[in-house]
Tab-separated table of C-alpha atoms and ligand atoms in Angstrom:
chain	number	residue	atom	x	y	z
A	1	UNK	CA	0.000	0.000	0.000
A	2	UNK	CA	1.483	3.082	-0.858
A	3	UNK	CA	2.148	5.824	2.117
A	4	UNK	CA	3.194	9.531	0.902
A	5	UNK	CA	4.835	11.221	3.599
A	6	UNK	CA	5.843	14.757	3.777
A	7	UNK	CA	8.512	15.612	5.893
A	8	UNK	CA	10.547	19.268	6.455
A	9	UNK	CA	14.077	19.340	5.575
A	10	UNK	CA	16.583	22.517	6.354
A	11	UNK	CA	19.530	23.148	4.403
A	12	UNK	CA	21.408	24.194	7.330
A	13	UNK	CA	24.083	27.809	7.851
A	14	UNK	CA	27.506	25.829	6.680
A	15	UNK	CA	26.060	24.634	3.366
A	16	UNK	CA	24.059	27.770	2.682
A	17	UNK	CA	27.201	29.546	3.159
A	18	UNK	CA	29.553	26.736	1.137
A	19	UNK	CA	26.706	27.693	-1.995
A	20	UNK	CA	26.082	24.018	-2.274
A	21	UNK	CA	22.133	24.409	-1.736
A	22	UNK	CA	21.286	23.743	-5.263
A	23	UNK	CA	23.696	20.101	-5.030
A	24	UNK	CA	21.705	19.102	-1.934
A	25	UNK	CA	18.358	19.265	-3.790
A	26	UNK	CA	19.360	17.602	-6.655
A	27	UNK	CA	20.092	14.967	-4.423
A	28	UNK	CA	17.006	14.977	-3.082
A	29	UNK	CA	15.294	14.948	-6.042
A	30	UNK	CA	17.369	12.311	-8.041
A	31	UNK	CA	16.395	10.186	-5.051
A	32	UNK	CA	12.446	10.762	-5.740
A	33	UNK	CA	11.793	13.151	-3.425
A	34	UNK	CA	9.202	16.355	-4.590
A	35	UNK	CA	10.535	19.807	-2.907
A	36	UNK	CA	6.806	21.057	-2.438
A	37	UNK	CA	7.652	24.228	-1.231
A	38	UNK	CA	10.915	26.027	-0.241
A	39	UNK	CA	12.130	29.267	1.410
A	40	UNK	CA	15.455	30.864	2.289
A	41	UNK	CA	15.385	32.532	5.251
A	42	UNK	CA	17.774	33.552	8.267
A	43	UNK	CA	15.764	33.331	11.717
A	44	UNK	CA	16.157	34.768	15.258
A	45	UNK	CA	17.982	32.785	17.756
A	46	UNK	CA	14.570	33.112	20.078
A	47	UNK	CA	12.933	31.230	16.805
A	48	UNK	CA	16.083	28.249	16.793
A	49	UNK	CA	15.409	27.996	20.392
A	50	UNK	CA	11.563	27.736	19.837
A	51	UNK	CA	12.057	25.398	16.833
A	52	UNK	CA	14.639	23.078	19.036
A	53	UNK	CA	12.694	23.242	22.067
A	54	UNK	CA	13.285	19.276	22.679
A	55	UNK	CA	16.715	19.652	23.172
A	56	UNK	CA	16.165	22.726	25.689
A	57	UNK	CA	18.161	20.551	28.711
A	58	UNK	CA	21.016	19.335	26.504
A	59	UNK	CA	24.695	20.715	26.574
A	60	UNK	CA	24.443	21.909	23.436
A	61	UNK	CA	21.544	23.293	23.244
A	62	UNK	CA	22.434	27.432	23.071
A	63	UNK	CA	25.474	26.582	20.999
A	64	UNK	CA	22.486	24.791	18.503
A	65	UNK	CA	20.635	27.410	18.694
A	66	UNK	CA	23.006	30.148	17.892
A	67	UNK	CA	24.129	28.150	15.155
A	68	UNK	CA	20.993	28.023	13.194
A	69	UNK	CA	20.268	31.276	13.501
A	70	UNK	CA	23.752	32.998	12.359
A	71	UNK	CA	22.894	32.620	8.892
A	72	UNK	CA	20.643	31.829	5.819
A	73	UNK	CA	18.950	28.727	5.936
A	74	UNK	CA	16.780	26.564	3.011
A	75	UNK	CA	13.799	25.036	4.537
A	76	UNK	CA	11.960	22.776	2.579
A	77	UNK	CA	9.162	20.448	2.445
A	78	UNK	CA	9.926	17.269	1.068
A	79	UNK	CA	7.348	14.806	-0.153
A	80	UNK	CA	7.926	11.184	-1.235
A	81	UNK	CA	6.769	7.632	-0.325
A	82	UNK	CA	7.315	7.235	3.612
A	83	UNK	CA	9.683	10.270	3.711
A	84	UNK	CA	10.066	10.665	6.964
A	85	UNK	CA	12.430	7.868	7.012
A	86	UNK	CA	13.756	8.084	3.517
A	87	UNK	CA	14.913	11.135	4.315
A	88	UNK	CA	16.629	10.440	7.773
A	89	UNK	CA	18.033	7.817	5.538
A	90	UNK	CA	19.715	9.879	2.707
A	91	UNK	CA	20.625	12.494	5.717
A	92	UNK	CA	23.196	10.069	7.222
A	93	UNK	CA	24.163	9.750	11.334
A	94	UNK	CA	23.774	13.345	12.937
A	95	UNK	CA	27.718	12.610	13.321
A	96	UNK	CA	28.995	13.044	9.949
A	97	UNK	CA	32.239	10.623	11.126
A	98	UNK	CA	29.383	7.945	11.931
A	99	UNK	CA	27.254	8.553	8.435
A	100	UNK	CA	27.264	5.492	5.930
A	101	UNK	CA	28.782	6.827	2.505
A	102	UNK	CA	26.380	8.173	-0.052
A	103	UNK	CA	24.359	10.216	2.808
A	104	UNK	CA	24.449	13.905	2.720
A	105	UNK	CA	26.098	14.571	6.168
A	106	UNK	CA	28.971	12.120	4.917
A	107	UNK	CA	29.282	13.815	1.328
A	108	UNK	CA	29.196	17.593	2.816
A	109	UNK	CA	29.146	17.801	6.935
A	110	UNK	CA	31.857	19.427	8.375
A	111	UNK	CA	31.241	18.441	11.788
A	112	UNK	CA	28.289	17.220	14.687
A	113	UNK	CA	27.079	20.685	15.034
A	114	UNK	CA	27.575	21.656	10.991
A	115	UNK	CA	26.326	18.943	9.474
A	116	UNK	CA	24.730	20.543	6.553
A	117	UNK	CA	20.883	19.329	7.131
A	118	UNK	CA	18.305	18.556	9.163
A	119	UNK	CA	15.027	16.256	8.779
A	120	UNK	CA	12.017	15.701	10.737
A	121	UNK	CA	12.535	12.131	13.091
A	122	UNK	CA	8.823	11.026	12.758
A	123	UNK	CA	5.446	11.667	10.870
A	124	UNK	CA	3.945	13.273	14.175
A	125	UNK	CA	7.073	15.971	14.162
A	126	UNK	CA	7.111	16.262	10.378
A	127	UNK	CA	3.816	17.757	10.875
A	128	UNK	CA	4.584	19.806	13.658
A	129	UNK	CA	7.687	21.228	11.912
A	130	UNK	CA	6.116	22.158	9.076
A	131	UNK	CA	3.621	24.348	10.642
A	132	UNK	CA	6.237	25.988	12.389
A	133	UNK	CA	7.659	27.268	8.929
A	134	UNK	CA	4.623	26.758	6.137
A	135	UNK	CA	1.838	28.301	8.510
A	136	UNK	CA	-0.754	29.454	5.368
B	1	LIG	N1	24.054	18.446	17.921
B	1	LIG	C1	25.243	18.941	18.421
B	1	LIG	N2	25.935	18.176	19.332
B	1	LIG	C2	25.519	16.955	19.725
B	1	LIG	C3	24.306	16.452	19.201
B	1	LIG	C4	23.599	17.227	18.302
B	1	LIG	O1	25.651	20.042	18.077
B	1	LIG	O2	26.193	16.307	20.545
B	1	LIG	C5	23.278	19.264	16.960
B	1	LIG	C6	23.397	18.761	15.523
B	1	LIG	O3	23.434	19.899	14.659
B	1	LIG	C7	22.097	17.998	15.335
B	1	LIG	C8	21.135	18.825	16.174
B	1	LIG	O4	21.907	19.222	17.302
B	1	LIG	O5	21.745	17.922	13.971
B	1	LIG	C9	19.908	18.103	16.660
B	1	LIG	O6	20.305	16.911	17.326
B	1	LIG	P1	19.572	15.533	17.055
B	1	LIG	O7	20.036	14.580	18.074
B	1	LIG	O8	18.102	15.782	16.934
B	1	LIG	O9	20.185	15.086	15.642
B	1	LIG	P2	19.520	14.988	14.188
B	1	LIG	O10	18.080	14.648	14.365
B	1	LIG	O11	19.718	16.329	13.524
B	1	LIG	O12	20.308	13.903	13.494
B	2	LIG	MG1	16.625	15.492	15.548
């Protein structure tokens, strides 16, 4: 049975800044994925902080938040059969050391904090996450 999934993808601050925005959606959309909408943006660190509220008790937390916010980011919403998981998939390990080759985060992260992307980690937060930056 088929099960379309969207899920929200950022093109995160070091690969905005590295101008490799355009490679990262090709790969997502030689690997079937539809980029249903897109926007660059830059957001306030109160947004990041807002946007990353579940890791609010974690050491790196502020540093994660700072991060996101010092620069233009892509966010996109990605559709494709169960996507949520395809695209955690494609993404690699958040650790770009621990990411299986042909992922994203082991073709273009820099390090655990700058690893070029982020994805929504389940349908219910996929939703969520979009709503927080498609609200129409
Ligand atoms: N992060 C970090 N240090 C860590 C763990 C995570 O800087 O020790 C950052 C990293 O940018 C990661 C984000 O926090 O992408 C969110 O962490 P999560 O565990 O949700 O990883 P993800 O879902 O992005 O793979
Ligand atoms: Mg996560």
């Amino acid at each position: 049975m088929s099960n379309i999934e969207q899920t929200l993808s950022i093109i995160k601050p070091d690969a905005v800044e590295r101008n490799i925005e355009n490679e990262i959606k090709e790969i997502f959309k030689s690997n079937g994925f539809s980029i249903l909408k897109e926007k660059k943006i830059q957001i306030e660190k109160s947004e990041a902080e807002k946007f990353y509220k579940v890791h609010e008790t974690k050491p790196f937390y502020n540093d994660l938040c700072s991060y996101l916010s010092s620069g233009p980011i892509v966010v996109m919403v990605l559709e494709k059969e169960n996507a949520v998981l395809a695209n955690r998939e494609l993404m690699g390990a958040t650790n770009p050391k621990d990411a299986e080759e042909g992922t994203i985060r082991k073709k273009y992260g820099i390090s655990i904090d700058k690893n070029s992307v982020h994805g929504s980690d389940s349908v219910e937060n996929a939703e969520i996450e979009i709503n927080f930056f498609f609200k129409d």
